[in-house]
Short mmCIF file of C-alpha atoms in Angstrom, two decimals:
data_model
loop_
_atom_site.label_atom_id
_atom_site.label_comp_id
_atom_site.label_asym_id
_atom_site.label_seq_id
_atom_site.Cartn_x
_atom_site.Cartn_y
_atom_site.Cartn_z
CA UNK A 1 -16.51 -28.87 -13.40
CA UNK A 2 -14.19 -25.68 -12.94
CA UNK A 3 -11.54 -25.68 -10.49
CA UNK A 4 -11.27 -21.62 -9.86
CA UNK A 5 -8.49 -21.77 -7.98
CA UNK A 6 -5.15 -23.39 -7.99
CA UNK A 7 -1.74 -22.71 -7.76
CA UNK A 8 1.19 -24.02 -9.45
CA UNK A 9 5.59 -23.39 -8.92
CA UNK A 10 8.61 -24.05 -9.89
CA UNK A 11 11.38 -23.84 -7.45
CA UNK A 12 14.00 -23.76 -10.46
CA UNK A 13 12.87 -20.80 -11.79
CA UNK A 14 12.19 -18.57 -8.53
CA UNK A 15 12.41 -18.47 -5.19
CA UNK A 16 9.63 -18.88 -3.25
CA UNK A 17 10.53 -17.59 0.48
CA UNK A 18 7.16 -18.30 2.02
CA UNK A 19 7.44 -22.16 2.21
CA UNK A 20 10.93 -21.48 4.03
CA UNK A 21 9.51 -22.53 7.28
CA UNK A 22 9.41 -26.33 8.70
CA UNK A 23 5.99 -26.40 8.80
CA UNK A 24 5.50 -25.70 4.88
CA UNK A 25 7.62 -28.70 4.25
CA UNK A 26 5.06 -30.49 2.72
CA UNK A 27 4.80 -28.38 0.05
CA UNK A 28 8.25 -27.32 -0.50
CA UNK A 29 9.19 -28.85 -4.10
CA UNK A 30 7.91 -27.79 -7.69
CA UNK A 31 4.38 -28.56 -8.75
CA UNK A 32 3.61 -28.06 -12.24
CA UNK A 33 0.65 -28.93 -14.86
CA UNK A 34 0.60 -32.14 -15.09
CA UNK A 35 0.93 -32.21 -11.27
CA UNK A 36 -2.42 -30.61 -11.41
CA UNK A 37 -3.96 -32.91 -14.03
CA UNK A 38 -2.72 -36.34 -12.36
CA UNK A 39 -5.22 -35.28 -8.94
CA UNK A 40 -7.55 -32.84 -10.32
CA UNK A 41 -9.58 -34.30 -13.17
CA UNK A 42 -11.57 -31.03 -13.67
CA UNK A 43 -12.74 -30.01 -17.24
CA UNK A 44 -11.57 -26.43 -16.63
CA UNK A 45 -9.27 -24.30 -14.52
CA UNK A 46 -8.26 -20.68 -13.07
CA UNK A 47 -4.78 -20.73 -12.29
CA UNK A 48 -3.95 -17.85 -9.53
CA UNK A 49 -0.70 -16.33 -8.56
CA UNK A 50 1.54 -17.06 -5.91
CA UNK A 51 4.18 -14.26 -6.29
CA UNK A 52 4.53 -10.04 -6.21
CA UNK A 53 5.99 -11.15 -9.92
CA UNK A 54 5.33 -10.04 -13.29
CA UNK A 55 7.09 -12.77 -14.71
CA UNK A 56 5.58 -14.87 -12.86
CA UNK A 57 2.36 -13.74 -14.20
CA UNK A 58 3.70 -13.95 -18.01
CA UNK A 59 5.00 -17.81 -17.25
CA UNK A 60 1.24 -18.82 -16.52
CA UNK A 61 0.38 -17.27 -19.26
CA UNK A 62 2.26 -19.36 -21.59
CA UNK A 63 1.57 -22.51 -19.78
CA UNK A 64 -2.42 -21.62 -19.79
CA UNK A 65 -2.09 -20.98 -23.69
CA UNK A 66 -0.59 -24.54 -24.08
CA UNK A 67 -2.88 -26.43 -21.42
CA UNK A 68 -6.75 -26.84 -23.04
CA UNK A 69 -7.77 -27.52 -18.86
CA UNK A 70 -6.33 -23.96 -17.77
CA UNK A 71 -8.75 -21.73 -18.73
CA UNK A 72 -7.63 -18.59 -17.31
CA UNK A 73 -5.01 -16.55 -15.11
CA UNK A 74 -5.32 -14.37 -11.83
CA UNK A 75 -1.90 -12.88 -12.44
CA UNK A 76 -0.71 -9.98 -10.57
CA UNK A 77 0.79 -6.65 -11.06
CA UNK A 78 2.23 -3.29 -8.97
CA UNK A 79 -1.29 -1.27 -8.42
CA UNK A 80 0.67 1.15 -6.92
CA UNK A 81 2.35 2.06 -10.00
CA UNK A 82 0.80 4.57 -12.41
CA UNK A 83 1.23 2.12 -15.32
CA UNK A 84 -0.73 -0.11 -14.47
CA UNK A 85 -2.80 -0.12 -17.54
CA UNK A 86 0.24 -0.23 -19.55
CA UNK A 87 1.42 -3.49 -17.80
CA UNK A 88 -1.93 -4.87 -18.75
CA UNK A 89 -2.44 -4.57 -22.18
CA UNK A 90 1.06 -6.91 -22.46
CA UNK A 91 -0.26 -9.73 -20.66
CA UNK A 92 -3.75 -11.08 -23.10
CA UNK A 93 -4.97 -14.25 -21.76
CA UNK A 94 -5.58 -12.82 -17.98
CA UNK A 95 -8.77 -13.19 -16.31
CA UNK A 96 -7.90 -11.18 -13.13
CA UNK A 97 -5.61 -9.45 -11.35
CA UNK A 98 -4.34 -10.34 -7.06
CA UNK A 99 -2.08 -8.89 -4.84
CA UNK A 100 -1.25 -10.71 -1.44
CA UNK A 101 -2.96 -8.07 0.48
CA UNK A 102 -3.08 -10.83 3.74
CA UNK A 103 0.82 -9.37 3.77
CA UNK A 104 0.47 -6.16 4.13
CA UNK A 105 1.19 -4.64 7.43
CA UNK A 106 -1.58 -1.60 7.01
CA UNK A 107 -5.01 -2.62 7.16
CA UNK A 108 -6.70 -0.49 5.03
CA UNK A 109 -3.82 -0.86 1.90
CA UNK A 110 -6.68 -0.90 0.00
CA UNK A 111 -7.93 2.59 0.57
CA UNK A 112 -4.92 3.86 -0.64
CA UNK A 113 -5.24 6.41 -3.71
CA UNK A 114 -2.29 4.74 -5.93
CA UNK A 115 -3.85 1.43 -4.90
CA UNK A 116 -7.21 2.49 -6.07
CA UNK A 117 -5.99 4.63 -8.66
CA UNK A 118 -4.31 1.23 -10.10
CA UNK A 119 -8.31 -1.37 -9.18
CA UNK A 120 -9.43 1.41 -11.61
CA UNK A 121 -7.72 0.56 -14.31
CA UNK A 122 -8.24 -3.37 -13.81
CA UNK A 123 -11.89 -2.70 -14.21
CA UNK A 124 -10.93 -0.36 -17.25
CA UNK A 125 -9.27 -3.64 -18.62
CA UNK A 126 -12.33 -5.60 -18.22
CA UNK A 127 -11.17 -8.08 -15.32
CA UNK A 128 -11.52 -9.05 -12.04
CA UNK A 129 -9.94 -8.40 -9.08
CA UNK A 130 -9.19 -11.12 -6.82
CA UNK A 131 -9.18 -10.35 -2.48
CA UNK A 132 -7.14 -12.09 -0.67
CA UNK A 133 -7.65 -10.28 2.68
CA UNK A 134 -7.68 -11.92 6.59
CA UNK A 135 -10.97 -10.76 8.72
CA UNK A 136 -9.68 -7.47 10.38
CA UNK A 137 -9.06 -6.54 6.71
CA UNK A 138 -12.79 -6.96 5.86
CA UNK A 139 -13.50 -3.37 6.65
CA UNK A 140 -11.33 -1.95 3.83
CA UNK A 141 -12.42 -4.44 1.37
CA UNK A 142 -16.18 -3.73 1.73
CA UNK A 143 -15.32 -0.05 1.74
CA UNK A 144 -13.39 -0.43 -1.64
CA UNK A 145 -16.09 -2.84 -3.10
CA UNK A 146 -18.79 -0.35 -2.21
CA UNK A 147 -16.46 2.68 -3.74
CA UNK A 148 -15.74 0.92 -7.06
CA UNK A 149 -18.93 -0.77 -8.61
CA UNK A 150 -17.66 -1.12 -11.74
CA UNK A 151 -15.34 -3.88 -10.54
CA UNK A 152 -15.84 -7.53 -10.43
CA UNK A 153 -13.84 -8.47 -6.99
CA UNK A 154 -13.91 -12.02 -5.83
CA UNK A 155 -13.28 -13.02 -2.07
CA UNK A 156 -10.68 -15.73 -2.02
CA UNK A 157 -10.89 -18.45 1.09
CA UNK A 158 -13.64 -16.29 2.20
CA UNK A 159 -11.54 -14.43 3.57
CA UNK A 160 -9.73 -16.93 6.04
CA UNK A 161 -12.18 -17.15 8.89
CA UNK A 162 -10.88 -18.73 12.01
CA UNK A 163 -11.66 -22.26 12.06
CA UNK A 164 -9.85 -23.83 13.63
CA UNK A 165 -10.85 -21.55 17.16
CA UNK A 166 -14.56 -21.78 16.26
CA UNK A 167 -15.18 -18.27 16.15
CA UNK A 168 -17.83 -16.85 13.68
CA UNK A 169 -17.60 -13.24 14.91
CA UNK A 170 -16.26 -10.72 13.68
CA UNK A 171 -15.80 -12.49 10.38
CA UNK A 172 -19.71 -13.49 9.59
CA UNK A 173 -20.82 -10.00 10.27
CA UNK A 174 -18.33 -8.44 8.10
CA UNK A 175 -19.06 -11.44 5.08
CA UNK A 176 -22.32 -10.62 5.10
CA UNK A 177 -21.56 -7.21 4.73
CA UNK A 178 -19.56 -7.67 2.02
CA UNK A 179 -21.90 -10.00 0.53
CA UNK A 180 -24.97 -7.39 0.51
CA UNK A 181 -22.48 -5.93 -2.75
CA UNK A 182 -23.71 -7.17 -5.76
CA UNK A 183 -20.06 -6.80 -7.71
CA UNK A 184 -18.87 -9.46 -5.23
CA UNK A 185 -18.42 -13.14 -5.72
CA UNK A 186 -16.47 -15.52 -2.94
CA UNK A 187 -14.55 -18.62 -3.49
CA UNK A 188 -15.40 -21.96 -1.28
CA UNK A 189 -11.80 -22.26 -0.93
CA UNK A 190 -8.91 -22.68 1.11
CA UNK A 191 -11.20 -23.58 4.49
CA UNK A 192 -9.10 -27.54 5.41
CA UNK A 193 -5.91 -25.11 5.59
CA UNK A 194 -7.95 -22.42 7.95
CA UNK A 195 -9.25 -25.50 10.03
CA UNK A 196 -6.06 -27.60 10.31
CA UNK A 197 -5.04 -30.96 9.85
CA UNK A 198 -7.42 -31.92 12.26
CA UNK A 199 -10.19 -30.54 10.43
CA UNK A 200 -13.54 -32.45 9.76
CA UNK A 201 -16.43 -31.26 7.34
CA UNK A 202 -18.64 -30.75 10.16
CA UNK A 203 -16.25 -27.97 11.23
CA UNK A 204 -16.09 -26.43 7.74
CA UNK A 205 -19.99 -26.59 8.11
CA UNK A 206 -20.88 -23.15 10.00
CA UNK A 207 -18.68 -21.03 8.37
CA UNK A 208 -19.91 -22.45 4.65
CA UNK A 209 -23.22 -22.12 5.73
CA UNK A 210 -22.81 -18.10 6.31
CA UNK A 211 -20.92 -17.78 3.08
CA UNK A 212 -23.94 -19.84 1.41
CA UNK A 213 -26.51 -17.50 2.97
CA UNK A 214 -25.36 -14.41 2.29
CA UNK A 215 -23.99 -15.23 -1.31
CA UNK A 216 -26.30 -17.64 -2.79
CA UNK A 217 -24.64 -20.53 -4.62
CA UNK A 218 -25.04 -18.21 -7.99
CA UNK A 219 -22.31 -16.26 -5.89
CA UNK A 220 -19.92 -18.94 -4.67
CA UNK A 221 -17.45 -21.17 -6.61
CA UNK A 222 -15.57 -23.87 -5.81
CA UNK A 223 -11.14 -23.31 -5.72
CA UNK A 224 -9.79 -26.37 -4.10
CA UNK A 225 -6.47 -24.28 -3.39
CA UNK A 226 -4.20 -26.63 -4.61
CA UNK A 227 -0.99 -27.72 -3.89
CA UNK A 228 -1.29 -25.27 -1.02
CA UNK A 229 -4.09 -27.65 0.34
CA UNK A 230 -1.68 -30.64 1.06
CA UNK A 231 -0.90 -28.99 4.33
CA UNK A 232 -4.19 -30.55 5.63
CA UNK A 233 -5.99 -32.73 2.87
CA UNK A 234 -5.80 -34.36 -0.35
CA UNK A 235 -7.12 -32.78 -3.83
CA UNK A 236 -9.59 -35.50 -3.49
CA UNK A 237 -10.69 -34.57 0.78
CA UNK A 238 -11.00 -31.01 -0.36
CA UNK A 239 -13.50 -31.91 -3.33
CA UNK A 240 -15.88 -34.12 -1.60
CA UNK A 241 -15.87 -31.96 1.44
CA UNK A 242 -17.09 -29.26 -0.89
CA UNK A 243 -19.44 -31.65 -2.16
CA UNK A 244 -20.82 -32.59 0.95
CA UNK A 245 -21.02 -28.59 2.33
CA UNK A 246 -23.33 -27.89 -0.88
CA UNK A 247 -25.28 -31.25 -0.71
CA UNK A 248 -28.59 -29.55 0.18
CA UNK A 249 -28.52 -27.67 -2.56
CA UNK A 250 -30.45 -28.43 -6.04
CA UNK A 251 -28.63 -29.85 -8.82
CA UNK A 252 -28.57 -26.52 -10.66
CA UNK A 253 -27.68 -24.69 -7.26
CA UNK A 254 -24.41 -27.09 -7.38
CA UNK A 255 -23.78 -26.82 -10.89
CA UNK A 256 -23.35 -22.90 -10.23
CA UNK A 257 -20.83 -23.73 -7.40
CA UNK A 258 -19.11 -26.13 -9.42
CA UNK A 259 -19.02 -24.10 -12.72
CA UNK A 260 -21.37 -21.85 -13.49
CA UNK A 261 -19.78 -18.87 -11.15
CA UNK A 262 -16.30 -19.31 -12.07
CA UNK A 263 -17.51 -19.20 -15.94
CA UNK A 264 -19.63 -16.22 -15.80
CA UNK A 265 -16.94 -14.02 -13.38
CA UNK A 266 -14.00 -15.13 -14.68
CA UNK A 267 -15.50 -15.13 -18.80
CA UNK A 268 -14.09 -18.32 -19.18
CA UNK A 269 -16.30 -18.26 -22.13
#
């Protein structure tokens, strides 16, 4: 069982301005390791970044090289900046590299020469690059996938469809786009917090389905999105509603969701 993506922070070492608001409360303290291990009971982990932060980046490092569950790092660093590669080769241990492109105010950042001047030399490093893009950003990430075949991008949250208002379009159309890439993987991940606190699996349902279809479970992996999930559900809601979306599947099918994917993108070895 591989959990590919989780999150963990420490308000005592940083500031983290995006739970200001009231309705991040729930999540507004410091969650660290064992955190994780008390709800999670996974063999193996990814652990993803949460800030624009080097440091941050070199501080999950260390606690991944003391933590036998925490298998790897999405980390991030400036892709904008021309030593990118540089920056790299200091941090050993990382599996992949995200920036919070959901933030950014253009929506094709990822067009951007310095941007793909820096996705270059990710691949160059041998990792992957993780997307975490809303649905009007789509466009750009297919168009970058498509431009750069020699990297490995995965499609956090699946790109945040919009549950909770029960659309499918745009979003499926542009998935499935996407999906027809073969050096593209998605994460089933992050869909309670799209839906709400009101969400039931049956509403998850459609939008796993598409993802499902066009990837194939060989494609998908399971990130239960952790502690950022607690604004709707429980470590334990989020893994059997996972369980339940991929019931149909055959045991081997499941295993890839739950482990396989994650091991063979991420080299967990």
């Amino acid at each position: 069982m591989i959990d590919a993506h989780h999150h963990l922070w420490d308000l005592g070492a940083r500031r983290q301005d995006w739970l200001d608001g009231p309705e991040m409360a729930p999540v507004r303290r410091t969650f660290t390791a064992a955190d994780y291990h008390a709800v999670a009971g996974v063999d193996r982990s990814v652990l993803v970044q949460v800030l624009a932060d080097v440091s941050e980046t070199r501080d999950f490092l260390a606690v991944a090289a003391a933590d036998p569950v925490i298998a790897g790092v999405v980390g991030w660093v400036d892709l904008r900046k021309p030593d990118v590669a540089d920056v790299l080769a200091t941090l050993p241990g990382l599996v992949g590299v995200r920036h919070l492109v959901q933030g950014e105010a253009d929506p094709r950042w990822l067009t951007r020469a310095d941007v793909r001047r820096g996705l270059r030399a990710v691949a160059r490093a041998g990792l992957s690059y993780d997307l975490l893009t809303l649905p009007h950003q789509l466009p750009a990430a297919i168009e970058t996938a498509r431009d750069l075949p020699e990297l490995s991008f995965v499609l956090d949250h699946l790109s945040k469809p919009p549950i909770a208002s029960g659309d499918l379009e745009p979003w499926a159309t542009h998935l499935r786009e996407l999906a027809a890439l073969p050096n593209v993987t998605a994460k089933l991940s992050g869909l309670v917090t799209e839906a709400g606190p009101g969400w039931t699996t049956a509403g998850l349902r459609p939008y796993a389905e598409v993802a499902l279809e066009a990837f194939g479970p060989d494609r998908l992996m399971f990130g239960s999105d952790w502690p950022v999930c607690l604004l709707a559900a429980s470590y334990a809601q989020v893994r059997e509603a996972a369980e339940e979306l991929v019931a149909g599947l055959s045991p081997a099918e499941r295993d890839a969701v739950f482990g396989g994917t994650a091991q063979r993108v991420y080299r967990l070895g």
